JSON list of C-alpha atoms in Angstrom, two decimals:
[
{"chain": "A", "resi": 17, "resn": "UNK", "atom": "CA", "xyz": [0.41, 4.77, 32.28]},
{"chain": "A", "resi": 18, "resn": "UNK", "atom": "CA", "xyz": [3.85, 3.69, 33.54]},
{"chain": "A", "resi": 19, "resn": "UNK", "atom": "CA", "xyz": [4.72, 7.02, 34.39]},
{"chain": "A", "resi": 20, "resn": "UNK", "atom": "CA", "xyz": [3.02, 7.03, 37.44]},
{"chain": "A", "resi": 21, "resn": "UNK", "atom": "CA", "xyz": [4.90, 3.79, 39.19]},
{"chain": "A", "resi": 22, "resn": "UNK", "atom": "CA", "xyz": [8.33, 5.14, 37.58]},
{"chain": "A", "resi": 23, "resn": "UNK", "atom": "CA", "xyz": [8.04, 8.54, 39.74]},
{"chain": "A", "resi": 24, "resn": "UNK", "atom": "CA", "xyz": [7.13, 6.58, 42.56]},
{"chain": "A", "resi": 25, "resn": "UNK", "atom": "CA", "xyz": [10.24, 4.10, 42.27]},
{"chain": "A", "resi": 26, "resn": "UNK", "atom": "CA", "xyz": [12.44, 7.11, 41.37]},
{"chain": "A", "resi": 27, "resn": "UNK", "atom": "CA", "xyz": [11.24, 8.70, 44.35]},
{"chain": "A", "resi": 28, "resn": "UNK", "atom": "CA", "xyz": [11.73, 5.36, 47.15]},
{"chain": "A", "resi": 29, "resn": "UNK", "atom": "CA", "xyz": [15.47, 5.36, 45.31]},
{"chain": "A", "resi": 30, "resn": "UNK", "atom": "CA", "xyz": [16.35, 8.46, 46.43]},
{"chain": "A", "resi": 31, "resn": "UNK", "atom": "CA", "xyz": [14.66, 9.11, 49.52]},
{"chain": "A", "resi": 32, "resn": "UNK", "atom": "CA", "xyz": [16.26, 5.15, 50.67]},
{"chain": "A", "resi": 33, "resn": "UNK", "atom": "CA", "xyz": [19.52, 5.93, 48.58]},
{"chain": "A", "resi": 34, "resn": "UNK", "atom": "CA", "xyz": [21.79, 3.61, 50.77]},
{"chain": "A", "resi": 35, "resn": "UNK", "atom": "CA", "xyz": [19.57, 1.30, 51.01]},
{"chain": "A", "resi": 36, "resn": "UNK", "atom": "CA", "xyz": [18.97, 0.85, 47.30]},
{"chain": "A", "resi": 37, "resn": "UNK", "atom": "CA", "xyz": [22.74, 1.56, 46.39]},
{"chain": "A", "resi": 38, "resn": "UNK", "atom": "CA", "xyz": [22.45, -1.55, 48.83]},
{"chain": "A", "resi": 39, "resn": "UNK", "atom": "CA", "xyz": [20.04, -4.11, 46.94]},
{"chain": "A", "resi": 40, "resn": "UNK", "atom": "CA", "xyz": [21.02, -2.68, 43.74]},
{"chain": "A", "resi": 41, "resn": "UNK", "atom": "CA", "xyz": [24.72, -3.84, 44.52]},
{"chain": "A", "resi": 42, "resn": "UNK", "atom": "CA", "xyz": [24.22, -7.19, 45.74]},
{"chain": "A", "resi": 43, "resn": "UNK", "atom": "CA", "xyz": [21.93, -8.21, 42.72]},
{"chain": "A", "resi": 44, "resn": "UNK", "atom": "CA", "xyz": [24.66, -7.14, 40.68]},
{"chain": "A", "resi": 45, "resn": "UNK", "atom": "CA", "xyz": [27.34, -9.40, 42.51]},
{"chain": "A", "resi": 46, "resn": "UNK", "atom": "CA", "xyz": [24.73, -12.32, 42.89]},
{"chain": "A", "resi": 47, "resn": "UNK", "atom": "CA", "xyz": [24.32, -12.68, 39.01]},
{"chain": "A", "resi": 48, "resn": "UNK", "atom": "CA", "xyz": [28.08, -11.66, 38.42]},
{"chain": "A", "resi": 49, "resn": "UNK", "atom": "CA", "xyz": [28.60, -14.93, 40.48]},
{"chain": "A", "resi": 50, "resn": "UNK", "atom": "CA", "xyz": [26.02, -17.13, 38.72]},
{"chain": "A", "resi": 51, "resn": "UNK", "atom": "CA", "xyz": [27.00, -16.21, 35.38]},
{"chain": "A", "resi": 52, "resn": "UNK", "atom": "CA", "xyz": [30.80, -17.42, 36.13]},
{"chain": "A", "resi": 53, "resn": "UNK", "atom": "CA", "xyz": [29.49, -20.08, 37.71]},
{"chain": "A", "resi": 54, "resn": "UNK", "atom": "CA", "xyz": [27.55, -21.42, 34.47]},
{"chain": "A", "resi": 55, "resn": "UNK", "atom": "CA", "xyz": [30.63, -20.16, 32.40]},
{"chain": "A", "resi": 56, "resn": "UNK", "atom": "CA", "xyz": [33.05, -21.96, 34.44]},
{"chain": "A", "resi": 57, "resn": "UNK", "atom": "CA", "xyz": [30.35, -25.22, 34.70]},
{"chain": "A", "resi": 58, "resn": "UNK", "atom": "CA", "xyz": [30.06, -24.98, 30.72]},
{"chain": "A", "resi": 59, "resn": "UNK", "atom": "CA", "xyz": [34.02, -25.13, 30.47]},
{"chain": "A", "resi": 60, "resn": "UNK", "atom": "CA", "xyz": [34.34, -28.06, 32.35]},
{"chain": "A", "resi": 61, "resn": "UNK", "atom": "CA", "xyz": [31.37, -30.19, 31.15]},
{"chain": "A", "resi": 62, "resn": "UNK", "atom": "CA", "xyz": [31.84, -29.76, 27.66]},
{"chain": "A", "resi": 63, "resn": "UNK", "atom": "CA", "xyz": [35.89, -30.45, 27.65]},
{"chain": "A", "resi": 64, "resn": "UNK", "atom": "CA", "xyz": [36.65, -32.92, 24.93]},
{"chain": "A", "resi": 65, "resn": "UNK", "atom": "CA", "xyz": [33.84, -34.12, 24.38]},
{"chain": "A", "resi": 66, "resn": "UNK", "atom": "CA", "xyz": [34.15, -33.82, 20.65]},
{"chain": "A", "resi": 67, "resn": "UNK", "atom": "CA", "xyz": [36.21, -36.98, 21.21]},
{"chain": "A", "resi": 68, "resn": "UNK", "atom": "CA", "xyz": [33.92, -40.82, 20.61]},
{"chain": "A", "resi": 69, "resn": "UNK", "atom": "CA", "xyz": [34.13, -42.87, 23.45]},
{"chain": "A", "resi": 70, "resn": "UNK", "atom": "CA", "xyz": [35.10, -39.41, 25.82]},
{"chain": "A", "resi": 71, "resn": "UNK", "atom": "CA", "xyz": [33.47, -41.00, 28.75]},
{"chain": "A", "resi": 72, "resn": "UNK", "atom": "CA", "xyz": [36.31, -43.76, 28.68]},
{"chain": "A", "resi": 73, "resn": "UNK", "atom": "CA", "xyz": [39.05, -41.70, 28.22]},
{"chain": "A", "resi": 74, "resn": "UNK", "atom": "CA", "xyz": [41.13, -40.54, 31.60]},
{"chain": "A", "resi": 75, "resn": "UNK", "atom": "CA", "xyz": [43.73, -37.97, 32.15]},
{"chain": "A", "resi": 76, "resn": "UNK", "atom": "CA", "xyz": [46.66, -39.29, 34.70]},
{"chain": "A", "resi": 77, "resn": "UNK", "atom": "CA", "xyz": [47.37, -36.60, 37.52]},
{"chain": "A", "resi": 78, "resn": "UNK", "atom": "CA", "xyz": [50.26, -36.45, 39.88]},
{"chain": "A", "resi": 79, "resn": "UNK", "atom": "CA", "xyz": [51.56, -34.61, 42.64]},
{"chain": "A", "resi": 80, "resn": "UNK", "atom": "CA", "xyz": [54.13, -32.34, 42.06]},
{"chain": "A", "resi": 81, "resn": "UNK", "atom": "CA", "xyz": [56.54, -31.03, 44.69]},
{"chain": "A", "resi": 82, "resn": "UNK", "atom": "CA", "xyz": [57.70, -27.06, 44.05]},
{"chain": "A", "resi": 83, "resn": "UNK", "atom": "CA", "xyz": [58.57, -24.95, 46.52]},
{"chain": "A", "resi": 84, "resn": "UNK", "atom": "CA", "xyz": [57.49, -26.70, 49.55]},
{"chain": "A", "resi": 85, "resn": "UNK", "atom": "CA", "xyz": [53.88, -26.77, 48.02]},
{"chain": "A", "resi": 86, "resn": "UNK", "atom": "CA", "xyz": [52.40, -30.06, 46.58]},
{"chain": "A", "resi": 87, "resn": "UNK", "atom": "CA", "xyz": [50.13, -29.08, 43.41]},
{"chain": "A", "resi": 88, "resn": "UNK", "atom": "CA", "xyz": [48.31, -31.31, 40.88]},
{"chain": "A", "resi": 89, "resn": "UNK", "atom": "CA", "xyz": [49.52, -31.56, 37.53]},
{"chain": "A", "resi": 90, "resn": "UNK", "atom": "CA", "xyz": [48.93, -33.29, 34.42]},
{"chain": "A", "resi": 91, "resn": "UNK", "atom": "CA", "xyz": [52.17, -34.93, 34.38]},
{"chain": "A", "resi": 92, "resn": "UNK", "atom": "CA", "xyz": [53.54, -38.30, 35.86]},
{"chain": "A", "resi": 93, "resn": "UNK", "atom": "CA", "xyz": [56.57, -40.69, 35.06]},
{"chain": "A", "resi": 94, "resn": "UNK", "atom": "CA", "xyz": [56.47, -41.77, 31.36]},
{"chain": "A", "resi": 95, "resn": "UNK", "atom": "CA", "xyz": [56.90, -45.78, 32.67]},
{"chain": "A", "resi": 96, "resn": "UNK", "atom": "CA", "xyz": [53.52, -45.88, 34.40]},
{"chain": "A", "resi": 97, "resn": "UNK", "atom": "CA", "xyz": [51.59, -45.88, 31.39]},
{"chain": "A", "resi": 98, "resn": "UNK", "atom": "CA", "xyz": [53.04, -49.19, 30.44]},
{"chain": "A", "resi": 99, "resn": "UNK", "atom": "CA", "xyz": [52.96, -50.27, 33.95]},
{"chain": "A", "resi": 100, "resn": "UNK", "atom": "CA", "xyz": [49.71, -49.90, 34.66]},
{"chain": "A", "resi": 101, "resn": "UNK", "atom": "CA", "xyz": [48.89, -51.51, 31.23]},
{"chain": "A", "resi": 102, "resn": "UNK", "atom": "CA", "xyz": [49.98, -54.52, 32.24]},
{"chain": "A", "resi": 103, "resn": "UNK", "atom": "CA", "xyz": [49.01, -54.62, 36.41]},
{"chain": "A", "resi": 104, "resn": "UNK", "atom": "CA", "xyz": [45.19, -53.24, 35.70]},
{"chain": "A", "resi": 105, "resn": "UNK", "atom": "CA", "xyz": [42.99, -55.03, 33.63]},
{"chain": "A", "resi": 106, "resn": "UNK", "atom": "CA", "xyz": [40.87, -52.16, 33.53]},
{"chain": "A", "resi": 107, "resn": "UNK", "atom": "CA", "xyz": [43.43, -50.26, 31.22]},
{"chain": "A", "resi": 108, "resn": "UNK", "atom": "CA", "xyz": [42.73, -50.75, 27.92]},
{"chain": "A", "resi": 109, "resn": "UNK", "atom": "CA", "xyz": [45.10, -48.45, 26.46]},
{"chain": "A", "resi": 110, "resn": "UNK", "atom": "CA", "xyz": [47.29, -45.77, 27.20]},
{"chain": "A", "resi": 111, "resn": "UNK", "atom": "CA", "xyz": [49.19, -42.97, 25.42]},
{"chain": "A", "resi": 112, "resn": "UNK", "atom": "CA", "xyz": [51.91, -40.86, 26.50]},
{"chain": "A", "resi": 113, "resn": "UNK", "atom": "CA", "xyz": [52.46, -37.35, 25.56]},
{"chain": "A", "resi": 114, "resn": "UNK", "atom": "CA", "xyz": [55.69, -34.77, 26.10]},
{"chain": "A", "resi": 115, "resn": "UNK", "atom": "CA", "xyz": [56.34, -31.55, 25.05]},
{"chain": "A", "resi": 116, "resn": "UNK", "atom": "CA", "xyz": [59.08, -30.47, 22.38]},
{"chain": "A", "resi": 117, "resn": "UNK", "atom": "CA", "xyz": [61.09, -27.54, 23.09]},
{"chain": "A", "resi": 118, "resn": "UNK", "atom": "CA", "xyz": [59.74, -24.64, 21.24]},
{"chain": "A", "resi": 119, "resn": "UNK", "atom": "CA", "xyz": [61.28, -23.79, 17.59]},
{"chain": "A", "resi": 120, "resn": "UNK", "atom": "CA", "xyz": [62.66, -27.33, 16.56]},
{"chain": "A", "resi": 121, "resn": "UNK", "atom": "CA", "xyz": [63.02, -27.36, 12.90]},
{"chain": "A", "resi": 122, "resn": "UNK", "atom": "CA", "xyz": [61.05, -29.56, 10.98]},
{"chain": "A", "resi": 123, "resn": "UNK", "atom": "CA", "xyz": [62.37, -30.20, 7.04]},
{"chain": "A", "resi": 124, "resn": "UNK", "atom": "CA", "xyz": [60.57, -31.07, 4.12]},
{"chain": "A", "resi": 125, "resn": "UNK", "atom": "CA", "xyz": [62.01, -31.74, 1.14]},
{"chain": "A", "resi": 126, "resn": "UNK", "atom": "CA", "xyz": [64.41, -28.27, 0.72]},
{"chain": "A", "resi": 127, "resn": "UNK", "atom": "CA", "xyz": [61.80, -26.29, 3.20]},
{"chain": "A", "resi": 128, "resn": "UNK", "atom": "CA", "xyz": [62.71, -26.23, 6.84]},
{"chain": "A", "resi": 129, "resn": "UNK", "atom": "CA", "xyz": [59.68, -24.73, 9.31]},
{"chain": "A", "resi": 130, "resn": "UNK", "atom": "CA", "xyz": [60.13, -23.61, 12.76]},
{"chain": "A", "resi": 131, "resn": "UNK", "atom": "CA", "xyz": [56.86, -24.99, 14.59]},
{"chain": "A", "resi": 132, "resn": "UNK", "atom": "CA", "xyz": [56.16, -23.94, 18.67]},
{"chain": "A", "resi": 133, "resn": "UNK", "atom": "CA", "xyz": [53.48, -27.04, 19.27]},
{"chain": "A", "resi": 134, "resn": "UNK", "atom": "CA", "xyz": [55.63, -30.08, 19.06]},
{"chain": "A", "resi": 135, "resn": "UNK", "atom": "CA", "xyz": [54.58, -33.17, 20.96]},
{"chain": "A", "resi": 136, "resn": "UNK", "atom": "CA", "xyz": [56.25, -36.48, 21.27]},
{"chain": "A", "resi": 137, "resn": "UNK", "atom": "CA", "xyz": [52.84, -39.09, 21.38]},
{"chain": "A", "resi": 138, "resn": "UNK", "atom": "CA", "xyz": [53.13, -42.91, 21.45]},
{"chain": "A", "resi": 139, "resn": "UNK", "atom": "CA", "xyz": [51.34, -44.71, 18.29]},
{"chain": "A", "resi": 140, "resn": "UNK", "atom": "CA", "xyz": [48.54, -45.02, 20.31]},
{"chain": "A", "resi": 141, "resn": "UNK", "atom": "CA", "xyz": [47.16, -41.60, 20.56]},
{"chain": "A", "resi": 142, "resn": "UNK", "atom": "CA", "xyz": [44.69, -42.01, 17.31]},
{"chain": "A", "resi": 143, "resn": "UNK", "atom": "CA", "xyz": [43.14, -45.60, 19.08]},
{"chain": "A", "resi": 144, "resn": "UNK", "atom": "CA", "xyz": [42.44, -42.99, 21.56]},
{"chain": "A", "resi": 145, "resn": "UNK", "atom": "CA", "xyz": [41.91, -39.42, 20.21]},
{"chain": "A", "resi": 146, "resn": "UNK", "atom": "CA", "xyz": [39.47, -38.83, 16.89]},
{"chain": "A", "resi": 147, "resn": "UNK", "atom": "CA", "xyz": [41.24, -35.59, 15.80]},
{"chain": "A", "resi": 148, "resn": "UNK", "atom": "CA", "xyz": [40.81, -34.98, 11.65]},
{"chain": "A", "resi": 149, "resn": "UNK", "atom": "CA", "xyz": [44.01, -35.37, 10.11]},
{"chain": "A", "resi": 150, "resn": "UNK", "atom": "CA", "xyz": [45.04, -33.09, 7.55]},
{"chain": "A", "resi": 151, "resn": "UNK", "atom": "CA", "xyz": [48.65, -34.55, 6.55]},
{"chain": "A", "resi": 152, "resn": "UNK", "atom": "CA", "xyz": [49.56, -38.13, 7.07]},
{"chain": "A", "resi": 153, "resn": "UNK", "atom": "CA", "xyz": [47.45, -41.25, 7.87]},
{"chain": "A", "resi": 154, "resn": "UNK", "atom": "CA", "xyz": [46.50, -41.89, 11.11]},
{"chain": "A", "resi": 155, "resn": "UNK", "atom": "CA", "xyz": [46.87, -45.92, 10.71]},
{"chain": "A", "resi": 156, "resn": "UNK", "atom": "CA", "xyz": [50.49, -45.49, 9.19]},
{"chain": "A", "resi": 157, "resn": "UNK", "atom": "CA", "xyz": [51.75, -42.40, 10.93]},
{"chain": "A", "resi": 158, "resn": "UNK", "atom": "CA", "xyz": [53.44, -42.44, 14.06]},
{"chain": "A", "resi": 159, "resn": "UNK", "atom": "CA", "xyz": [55.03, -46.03, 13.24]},
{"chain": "A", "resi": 160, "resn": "UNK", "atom": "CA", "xyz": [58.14, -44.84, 11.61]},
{"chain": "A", "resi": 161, "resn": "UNK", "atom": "CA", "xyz": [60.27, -42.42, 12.68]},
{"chain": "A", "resi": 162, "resn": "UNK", "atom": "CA", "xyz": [60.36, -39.05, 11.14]},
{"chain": "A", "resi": 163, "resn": "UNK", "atom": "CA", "xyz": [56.54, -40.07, 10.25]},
{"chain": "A", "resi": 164, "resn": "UNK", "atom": "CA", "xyz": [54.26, -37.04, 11.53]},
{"chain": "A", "resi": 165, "resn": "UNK", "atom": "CA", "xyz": [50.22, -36.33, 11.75]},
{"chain": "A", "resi": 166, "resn": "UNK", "atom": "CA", "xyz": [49.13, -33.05, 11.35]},
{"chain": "A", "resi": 167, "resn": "UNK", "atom": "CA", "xyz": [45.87, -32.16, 12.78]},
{"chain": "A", "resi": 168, "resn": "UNK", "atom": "CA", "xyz": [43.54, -29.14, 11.96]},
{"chain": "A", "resi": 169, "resn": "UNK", "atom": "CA", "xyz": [41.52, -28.38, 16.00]},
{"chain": "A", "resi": 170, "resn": "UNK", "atom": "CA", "xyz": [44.63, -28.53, 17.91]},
{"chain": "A", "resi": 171, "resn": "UNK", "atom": "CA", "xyz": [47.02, -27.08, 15.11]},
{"chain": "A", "resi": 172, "resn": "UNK", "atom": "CA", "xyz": [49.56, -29.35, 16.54]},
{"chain": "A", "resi": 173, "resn": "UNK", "atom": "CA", "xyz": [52.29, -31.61, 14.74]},
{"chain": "A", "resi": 174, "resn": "UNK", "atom": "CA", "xyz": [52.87, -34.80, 16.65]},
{"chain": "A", "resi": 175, "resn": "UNK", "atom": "CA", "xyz": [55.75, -36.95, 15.78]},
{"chain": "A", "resi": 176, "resn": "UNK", "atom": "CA", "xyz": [56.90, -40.35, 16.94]},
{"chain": "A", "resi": 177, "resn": "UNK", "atom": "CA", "xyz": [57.51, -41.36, 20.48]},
{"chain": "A", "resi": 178, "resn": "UNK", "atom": "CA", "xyz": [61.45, -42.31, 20.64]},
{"chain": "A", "resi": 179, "resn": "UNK", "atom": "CA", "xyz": [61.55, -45.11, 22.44]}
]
């Protein structure tokens, strides 16, 4: 029953081989392209929003000067979170965040550990981000210093701003 329509199609591809190499190849790229597109889409509409209240929660970007070339980055001087605290009523809170250099010891007891995701964070960061703590408290940690919060999604230690 199908065999019929399959010789027949076999037979168009061949006799219109360009043509078909053609179609053939553009369907191809067309849903390459719309299945990055909904990949990419699905990426960016779905980043943290494990987080409550993620529709109130902004991310700071600057320009940054290299090499003659002005890109966008995530990164900005560490006074204007304070700054625009206190100029914009429409700041509620603000954290900061900064990068440790990779392989600072950390000691506990007579254990030292080498860990590559450091991140300085003012106290702030769990009024803002609900991340599930597996060592430390997030109402008492990041008061002290030398106080940590260890958190399981990220895998990241964050200690204490130094202020």
């Amino acid at each position: 029953m199908l065999l019929n329509p399959t010789r027949v199609l076999v037979r168009s591809l061949f006799r219109d081989r360009y043509f078909a190499l053609t179609n053939i190849s553009g369907l191809a790229i067309a849903f390459m392209c719309c299945t990055s597109l909904v990949v990419y889409l699905k990426s960016e509409l779905s980043y943290d929003q494990h987080h409550l209240n993620h529709e109130r929660i902004y991310r700071l970007i600057a320009p940054l000067p290299f090499q003659e070339n002005e890109a966008p980055r995530a990164t900005a001087p560490q006074a204007l979170g304070p700054l625009f605290a206190q100029n914009f009523q429409e700041v509620e809170n603000f954290v900061r965040f900064r990068n440790l250099e990779p392989g600072y010891p950390i000691s506990y007891e007579s254990t030292s550990y080498f860990w590559d995701a450091l991140m300085y964070a003012d106290a702030s960061v769990f009024d803002i981000f609900t991340h599930q703590i597996l060592a430390g408290s997030p109402d008492t940690a990041l008061t002290e210093p030398n106080s940590i919060a260890v958190s399981r999604p990220t895998l990241k230690l964050i200690t204490i701003w130094n202020r």
